[in-house]
PDB file of C-alpha atoms in Angstrom:
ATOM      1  CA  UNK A   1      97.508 115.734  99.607  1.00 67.00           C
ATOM      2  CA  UNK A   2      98.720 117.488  96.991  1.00 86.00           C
ATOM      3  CA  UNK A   3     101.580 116.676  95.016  1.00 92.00           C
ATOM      4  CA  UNK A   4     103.259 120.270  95.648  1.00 91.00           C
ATOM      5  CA  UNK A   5     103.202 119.578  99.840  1.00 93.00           C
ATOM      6  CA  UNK A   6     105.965 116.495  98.591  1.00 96.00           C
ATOM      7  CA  UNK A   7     108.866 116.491  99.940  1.00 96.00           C
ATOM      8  CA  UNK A   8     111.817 114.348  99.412  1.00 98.00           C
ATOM      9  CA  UNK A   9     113.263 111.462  97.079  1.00 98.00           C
ATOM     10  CA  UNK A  10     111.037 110.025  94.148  1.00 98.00           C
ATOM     11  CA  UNK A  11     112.216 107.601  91.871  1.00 98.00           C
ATOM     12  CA  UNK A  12     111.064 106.526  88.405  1.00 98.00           C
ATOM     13  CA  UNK A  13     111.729 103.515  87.032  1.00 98.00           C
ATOM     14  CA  UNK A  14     111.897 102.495  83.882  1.00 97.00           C
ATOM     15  CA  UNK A  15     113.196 105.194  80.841  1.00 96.00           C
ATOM     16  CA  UNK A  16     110.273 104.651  78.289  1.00 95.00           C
ATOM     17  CA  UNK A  17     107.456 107.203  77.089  1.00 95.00           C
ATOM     18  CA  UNK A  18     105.967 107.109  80.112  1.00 97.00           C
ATOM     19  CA  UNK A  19     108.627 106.714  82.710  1.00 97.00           C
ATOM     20  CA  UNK A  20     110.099 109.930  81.091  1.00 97.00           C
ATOM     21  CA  UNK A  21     106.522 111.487  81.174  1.00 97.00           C
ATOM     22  CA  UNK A  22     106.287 111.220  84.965  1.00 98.00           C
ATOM     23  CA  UNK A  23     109.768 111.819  85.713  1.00 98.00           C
ATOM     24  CA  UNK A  24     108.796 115.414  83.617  1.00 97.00           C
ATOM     25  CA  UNK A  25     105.696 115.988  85.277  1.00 97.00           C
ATOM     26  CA  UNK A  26     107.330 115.900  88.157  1.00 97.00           C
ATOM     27  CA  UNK A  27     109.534 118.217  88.464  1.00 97.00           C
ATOM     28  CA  UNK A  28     106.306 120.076  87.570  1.00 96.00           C
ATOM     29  CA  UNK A  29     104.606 119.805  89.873  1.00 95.00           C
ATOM     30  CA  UNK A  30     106.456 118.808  93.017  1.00 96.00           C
ATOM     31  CA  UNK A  31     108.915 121.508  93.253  1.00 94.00           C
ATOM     32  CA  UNK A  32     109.837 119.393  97.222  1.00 97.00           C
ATOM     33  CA  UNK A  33     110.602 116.135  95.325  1.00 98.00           C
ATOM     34  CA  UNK A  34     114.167 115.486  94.297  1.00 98.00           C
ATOM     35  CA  UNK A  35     113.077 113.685  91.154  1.00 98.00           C
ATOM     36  CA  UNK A  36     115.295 110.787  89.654  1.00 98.00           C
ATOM     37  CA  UNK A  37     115.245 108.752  86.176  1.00 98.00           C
ATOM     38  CA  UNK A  38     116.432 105.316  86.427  1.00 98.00           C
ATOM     39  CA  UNK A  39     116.699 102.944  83.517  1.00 97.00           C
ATOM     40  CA  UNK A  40     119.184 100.321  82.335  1.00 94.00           C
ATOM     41  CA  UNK A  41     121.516 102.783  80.608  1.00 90.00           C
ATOM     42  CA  UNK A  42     122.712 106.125  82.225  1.00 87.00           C
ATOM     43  CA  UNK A  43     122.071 109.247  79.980  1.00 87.00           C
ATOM     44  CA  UNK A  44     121.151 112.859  79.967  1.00 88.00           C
ATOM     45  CA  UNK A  45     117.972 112.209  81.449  1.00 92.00           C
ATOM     46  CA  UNK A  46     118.456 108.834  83.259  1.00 96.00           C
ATOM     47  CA  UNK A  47     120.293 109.992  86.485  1.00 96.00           C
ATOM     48  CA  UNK A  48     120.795 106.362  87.986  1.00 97.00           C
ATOM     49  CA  UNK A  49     121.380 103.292  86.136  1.00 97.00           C
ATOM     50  CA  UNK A  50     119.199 100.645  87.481  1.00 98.00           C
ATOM     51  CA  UNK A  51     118.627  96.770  85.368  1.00 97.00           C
ATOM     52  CA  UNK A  52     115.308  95.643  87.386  1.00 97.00           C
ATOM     53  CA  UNK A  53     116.230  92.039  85.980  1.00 96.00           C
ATOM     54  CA  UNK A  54     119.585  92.212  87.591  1.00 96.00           C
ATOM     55  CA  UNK A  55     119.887  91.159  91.336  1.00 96.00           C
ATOM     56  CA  UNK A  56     122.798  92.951  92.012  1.00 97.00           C
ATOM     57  CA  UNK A  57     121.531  96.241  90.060  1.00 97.00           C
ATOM     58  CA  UNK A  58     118.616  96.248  92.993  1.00 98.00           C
ATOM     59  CA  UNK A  59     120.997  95.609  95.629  1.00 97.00           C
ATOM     60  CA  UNK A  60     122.664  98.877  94.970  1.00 97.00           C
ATOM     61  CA  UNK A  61     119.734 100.576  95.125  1.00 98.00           C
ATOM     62  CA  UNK A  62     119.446 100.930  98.768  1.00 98.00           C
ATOM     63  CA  UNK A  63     122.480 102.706  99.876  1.00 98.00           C
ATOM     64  CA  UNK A  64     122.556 104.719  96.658  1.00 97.00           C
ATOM     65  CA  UNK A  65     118.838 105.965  98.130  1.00 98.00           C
ATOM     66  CA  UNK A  66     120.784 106.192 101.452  1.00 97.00           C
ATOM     67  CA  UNK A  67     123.644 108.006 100.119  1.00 97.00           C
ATOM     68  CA  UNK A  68     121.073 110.740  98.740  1.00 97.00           C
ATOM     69  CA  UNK A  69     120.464 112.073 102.273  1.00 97.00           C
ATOM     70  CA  UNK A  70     116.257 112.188 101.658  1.00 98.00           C
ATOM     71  CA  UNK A  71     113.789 109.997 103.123  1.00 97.00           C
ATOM     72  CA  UNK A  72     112.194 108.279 100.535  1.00 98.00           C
ATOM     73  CA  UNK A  73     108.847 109.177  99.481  1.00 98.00           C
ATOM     74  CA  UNK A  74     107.740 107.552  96.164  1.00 98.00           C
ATOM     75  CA  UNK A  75     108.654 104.693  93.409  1.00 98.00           C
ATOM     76  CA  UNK A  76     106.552 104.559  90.575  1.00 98.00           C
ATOM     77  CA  UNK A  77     107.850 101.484  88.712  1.00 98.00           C
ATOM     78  CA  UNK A  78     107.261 101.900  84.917  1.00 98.00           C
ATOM     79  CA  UNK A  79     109.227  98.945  83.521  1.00 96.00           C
ATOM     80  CA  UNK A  80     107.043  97.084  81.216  1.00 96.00           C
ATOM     81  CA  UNK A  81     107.630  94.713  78.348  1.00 96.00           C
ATOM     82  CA  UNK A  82     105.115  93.153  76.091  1.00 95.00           C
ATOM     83  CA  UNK A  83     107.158  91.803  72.281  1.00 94.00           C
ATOM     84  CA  UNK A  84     110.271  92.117  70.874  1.00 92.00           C
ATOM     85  CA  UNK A  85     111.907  91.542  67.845  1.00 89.00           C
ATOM     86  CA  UNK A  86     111.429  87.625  68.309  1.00 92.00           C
ATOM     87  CA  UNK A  87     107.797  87.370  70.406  1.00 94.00           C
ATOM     88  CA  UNK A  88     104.400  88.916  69.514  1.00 95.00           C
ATOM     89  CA  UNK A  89     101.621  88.621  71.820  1.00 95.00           C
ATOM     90  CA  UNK A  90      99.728  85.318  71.658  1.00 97.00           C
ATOM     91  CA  UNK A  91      96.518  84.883  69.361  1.00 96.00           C
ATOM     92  CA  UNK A  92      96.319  80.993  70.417  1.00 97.00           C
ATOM     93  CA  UNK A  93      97.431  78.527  72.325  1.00 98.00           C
ATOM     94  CA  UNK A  94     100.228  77.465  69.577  1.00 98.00           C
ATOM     95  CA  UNK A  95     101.953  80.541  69.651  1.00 98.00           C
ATOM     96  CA  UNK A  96     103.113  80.115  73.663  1.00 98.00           C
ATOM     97  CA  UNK A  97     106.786  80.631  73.780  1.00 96.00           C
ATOM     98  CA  UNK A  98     108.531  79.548  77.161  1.00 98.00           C
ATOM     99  CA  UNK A  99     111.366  82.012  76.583  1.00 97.00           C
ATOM    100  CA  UNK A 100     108.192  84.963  76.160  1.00 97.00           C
ATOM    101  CA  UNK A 101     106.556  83.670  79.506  1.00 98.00           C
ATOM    102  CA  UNK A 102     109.696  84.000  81.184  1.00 98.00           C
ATOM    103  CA  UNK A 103     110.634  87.148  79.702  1.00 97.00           C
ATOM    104  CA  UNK A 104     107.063  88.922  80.363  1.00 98.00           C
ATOM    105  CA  UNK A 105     107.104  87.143  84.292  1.00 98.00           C
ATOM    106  CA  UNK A 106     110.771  88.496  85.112  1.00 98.00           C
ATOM    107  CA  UNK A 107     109.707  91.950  83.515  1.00 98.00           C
ATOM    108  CA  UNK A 108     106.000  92.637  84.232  1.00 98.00           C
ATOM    109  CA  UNK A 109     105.655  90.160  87.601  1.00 98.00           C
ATOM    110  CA  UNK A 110     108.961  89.810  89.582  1.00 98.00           C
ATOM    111  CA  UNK A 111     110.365  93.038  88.778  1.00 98.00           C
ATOM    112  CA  UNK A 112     108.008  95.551  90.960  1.00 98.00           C
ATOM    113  CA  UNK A 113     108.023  92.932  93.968  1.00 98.00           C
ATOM    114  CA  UNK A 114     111.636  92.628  93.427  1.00 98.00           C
ATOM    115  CA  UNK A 115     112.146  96.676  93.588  1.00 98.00           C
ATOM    116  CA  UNK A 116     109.845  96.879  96.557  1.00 98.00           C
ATOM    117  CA  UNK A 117     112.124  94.493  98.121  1.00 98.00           C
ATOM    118  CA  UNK A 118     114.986  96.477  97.530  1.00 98.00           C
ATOM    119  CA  UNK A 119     113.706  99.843  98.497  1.00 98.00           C
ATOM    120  CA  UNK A 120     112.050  98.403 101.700  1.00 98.00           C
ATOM    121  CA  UNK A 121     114.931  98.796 103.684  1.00 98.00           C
ATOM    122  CA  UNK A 122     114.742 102.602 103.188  1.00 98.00           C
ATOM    123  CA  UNK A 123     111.222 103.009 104.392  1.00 98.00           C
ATOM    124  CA  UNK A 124     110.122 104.313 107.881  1.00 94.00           C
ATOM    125  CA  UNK A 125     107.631 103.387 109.864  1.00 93.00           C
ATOM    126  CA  UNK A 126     105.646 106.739 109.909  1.00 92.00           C
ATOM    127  CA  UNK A 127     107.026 108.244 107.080  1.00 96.00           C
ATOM    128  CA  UNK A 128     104.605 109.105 103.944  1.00 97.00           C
ATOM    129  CA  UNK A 129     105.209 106.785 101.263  1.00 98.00           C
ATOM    130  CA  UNK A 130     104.146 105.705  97.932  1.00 98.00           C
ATOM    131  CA  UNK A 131     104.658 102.725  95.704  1.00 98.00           C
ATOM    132  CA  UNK A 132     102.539 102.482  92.441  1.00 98.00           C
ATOM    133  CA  UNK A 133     103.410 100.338  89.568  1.00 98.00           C
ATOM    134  CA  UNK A 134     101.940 100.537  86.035  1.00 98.00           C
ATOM    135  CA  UNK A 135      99.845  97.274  85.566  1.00 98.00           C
ATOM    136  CA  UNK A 136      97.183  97.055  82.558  1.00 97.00           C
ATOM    137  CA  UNK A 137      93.118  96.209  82.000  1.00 96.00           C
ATOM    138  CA  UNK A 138      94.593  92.863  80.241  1.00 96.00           C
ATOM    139  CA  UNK A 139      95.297  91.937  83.710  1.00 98.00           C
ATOM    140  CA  UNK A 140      92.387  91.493  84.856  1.00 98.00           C
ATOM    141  CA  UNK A 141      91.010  87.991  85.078  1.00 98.00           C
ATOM    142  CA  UNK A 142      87.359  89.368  85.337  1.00 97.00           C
ATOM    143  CA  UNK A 143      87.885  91.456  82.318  1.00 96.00           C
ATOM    144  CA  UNK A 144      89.495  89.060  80.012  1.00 97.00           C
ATOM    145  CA  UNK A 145      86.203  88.566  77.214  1.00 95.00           C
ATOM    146  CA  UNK A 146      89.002  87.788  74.137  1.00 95.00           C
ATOM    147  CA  UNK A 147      91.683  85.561  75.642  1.00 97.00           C
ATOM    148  CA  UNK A 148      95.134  85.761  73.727  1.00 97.00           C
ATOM    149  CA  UNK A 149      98.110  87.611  74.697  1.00 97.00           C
ATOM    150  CA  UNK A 150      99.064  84.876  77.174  1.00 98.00           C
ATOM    151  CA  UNK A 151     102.183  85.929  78.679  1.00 98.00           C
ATOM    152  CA  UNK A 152     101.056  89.909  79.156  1.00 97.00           C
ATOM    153  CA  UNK A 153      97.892  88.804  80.725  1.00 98.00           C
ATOM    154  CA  UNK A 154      99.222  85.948  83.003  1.00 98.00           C
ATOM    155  CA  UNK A 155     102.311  88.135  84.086  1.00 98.00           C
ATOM    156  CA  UNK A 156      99.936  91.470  84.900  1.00 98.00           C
ATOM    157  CA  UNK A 157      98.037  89.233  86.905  1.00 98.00           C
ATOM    158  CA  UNK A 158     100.886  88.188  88.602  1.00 98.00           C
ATOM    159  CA  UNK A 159     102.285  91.613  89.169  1.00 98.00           C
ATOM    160  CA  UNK A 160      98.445  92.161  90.757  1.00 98.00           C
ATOM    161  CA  UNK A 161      98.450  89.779  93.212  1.00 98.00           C
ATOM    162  CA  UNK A 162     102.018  89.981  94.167  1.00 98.00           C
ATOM    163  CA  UNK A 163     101.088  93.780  94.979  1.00 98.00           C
ATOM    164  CA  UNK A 164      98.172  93.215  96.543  1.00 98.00           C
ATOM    165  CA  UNK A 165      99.311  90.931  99.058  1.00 98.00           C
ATOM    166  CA  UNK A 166     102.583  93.631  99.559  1.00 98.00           C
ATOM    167  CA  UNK A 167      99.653  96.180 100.443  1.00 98.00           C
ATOM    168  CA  UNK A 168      98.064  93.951 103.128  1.00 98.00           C
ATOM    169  CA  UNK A 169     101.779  93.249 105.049  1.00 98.00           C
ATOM    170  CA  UNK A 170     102.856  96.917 104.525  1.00 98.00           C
ATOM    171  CA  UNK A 171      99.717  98.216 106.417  1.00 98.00           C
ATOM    172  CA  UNK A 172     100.970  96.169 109.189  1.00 97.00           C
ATOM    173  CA  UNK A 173     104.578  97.010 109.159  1.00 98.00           C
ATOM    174  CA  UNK A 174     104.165 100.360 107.280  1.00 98.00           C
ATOM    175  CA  UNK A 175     100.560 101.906 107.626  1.00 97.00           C
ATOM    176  CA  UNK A 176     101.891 105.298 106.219  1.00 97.00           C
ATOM    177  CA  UNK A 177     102.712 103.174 102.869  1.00 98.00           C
ATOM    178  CA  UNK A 178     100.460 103.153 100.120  1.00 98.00           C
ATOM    179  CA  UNK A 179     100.554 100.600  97.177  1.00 98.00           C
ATOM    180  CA  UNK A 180      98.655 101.383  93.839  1.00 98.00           C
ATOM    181  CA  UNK A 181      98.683  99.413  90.555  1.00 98.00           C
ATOM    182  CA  UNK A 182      97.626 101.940  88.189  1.00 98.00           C
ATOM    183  CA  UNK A 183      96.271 101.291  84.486  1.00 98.00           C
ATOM    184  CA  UNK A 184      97.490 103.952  82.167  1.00 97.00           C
ATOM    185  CA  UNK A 185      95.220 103.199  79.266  1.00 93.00           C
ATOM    186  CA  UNK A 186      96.625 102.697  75.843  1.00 87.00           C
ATOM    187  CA  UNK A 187      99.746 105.044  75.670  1.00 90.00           C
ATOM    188  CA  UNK A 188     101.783 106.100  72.299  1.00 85.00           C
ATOM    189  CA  UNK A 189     104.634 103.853  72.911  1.00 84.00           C
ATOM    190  CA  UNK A 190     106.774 101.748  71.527  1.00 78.00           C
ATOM    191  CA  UNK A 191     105.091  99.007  73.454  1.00 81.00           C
ATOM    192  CA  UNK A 192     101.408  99.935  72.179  1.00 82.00           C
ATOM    193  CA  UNK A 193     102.460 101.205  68.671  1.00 77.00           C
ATOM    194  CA  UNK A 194     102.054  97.684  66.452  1.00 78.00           C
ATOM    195  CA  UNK A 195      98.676  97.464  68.290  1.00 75.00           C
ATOM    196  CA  UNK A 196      96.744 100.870  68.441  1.00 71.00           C
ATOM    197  CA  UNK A 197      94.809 100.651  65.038  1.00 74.00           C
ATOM    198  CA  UNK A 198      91.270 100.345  66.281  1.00 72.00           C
ATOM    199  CA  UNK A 199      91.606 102.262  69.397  1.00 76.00           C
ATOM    200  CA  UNK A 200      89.269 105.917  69.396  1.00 78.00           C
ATOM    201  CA  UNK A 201      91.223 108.691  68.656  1.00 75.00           C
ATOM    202  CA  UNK A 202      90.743 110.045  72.513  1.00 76.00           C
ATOM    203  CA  UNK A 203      91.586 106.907  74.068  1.00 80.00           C
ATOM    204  CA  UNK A 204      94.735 106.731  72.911  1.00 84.00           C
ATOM    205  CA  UNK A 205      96.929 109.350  75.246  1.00 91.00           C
ATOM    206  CA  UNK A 206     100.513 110.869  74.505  1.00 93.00           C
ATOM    207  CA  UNK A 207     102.560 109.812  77.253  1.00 94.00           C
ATOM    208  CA  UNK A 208     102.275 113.197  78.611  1.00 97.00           C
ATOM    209  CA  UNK A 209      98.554 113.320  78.782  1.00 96.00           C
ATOM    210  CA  UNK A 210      99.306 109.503  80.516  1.00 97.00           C
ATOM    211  CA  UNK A 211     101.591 110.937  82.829  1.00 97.00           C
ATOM    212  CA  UNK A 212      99.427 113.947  83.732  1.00 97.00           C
ATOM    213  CA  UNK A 213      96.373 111.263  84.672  1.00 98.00           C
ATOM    214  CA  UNK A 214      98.289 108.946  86.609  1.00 98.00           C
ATOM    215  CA  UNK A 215      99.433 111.503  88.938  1.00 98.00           C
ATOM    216  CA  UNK A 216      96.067 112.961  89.433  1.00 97.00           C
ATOM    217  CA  UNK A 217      95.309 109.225  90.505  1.00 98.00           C
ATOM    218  CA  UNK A 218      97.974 108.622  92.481  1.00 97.00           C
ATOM    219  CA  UNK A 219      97.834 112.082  94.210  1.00 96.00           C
ATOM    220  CA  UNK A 220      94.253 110.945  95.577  1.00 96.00           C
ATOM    221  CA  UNK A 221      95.348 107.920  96.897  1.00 97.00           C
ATOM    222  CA  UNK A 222      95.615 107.076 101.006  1.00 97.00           C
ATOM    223  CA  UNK A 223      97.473 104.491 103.125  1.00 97.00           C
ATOM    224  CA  UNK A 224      93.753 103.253 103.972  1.00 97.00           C
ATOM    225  CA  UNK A 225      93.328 102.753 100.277  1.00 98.00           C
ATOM    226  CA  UNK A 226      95.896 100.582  99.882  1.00 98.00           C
ATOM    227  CA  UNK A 227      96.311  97.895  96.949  1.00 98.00           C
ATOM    228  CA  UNK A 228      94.012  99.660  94.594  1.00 98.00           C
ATOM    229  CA  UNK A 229      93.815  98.768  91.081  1.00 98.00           C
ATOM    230  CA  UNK A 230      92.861 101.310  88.852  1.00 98.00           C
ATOM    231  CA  UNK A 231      92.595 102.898  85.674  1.00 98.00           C
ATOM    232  CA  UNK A 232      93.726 106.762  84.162  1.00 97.00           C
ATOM    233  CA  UNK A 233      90.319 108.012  85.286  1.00 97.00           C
ATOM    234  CA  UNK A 234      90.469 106.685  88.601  1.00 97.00           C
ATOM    235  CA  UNK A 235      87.978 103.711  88.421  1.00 98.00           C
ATOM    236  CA  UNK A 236      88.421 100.786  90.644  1.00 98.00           C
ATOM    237  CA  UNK A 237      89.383  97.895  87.783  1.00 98.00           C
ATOM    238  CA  UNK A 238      88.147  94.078  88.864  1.00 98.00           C
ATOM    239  CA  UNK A 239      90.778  91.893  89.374  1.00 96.00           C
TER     240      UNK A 239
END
């Protein structure tokens, strides 16, 4: 269906390049969408503040979707972390940092299960709805021909099968739902910036042009299709 026959509450979280990107295109395009920003710190674009490492940040979430008065009909979760100040990605086994495993798992694993969990009380049984969550190629276990980057890769993988098996009990309980792990391809971020030197010119998107392909995706997708994984162009990706 198209994303202009939406109609009612869509939340997107996490405030980065992309997360703003979506929340933008939108507005665009679903004028029957009452679109809502939601990162750790409120601001003139981030409507609700929302810490997806906190536990009581997601319990709030719920009656502040309540509260809104519209049935809930997407999440995109665009959280994402991959180095910091302190942690690079991992070239070799030497470089493993418990404190980066833990960070990338909270962040890139247990955060989108966690926000299902918190939204699920919201959801109606034969309602239209929509949970995708950015995951990456790195993630995939068939894929993986250069090894490194420990953390990233073991957390995606993670997030993967956590969502996965999220797709198979919301059929049950939910068969209007519709989980989708969607691969954005390498996006001008903060997060892919220190690593985009030998990526093509026209494989590496502005967040916009991101944003634009992921809902083109997403827009596509069905209940029966449920637990996809796949990339900007709208190819399955092995797991």
């Amino acid at each position: 269906m198209s994303l202009s026959r939406w109609n009612g509450l869509a939340l997107i979280v996490g405030a980065g390049g992309i997360g703003r990107a979506l929340a933008s295109q939108l507005r665009q395009r679903a004028s029957g969408l009452h679109v809502v920003l939601c990162g750790r710190q409120q601001g003139p674009e981030v409507a609700w503040e929302l810490d997806v490492e906190q536990q009581g940040s997601l319990c709030d979430l719920a009656p502040r979707i309540a509260s809104s008065g519209l049935p809930l009909r997407l999440v995109i979760n665009a959280s994402g972390w991959l180095h910091d100040q302190h942690h690079q990605p991992e070239k070799r086994l030497q470089q493993v940092d418990a404190d980066a495993l833990q960070k990338s798992f909270s962040i890139n694993a247990m955060a989108p299960l966690l926000l299902a969990k918190a939204v699920e009380p919201c959801l109606l049984r034969d309602h239209p709805f929509h949970f995708a969550s950015l995951s990456a190629r790195v993630g995939s276990i068939t894929d993986n021909r250069s090894g490194g980057w420990y953390a990233y890769r073991g957390a995606k993988a993670a997030q993967n099968m956590y969502l996965r098996s999220l797709s198979l009990e919301w059929a049950r309980r939910f068969p209007s739902a519709c989980v989708t792990l969607l691969h954005p391809g390498t996006t001008d971020t903060a997060l892919s910036r220190p690593f985009q030197t030998f990526v093509a010119a026209d494989r590496l998107f502005s967040p916009e042009r991101a944003a634009v392909q992921l809902l083109d995706v997403l827009s596509q997708q069905t209940p029966e299709q449920s637990g996809a994984f796949l990339a900007w162009d709208g190819q399955s990706i092995p797991w």
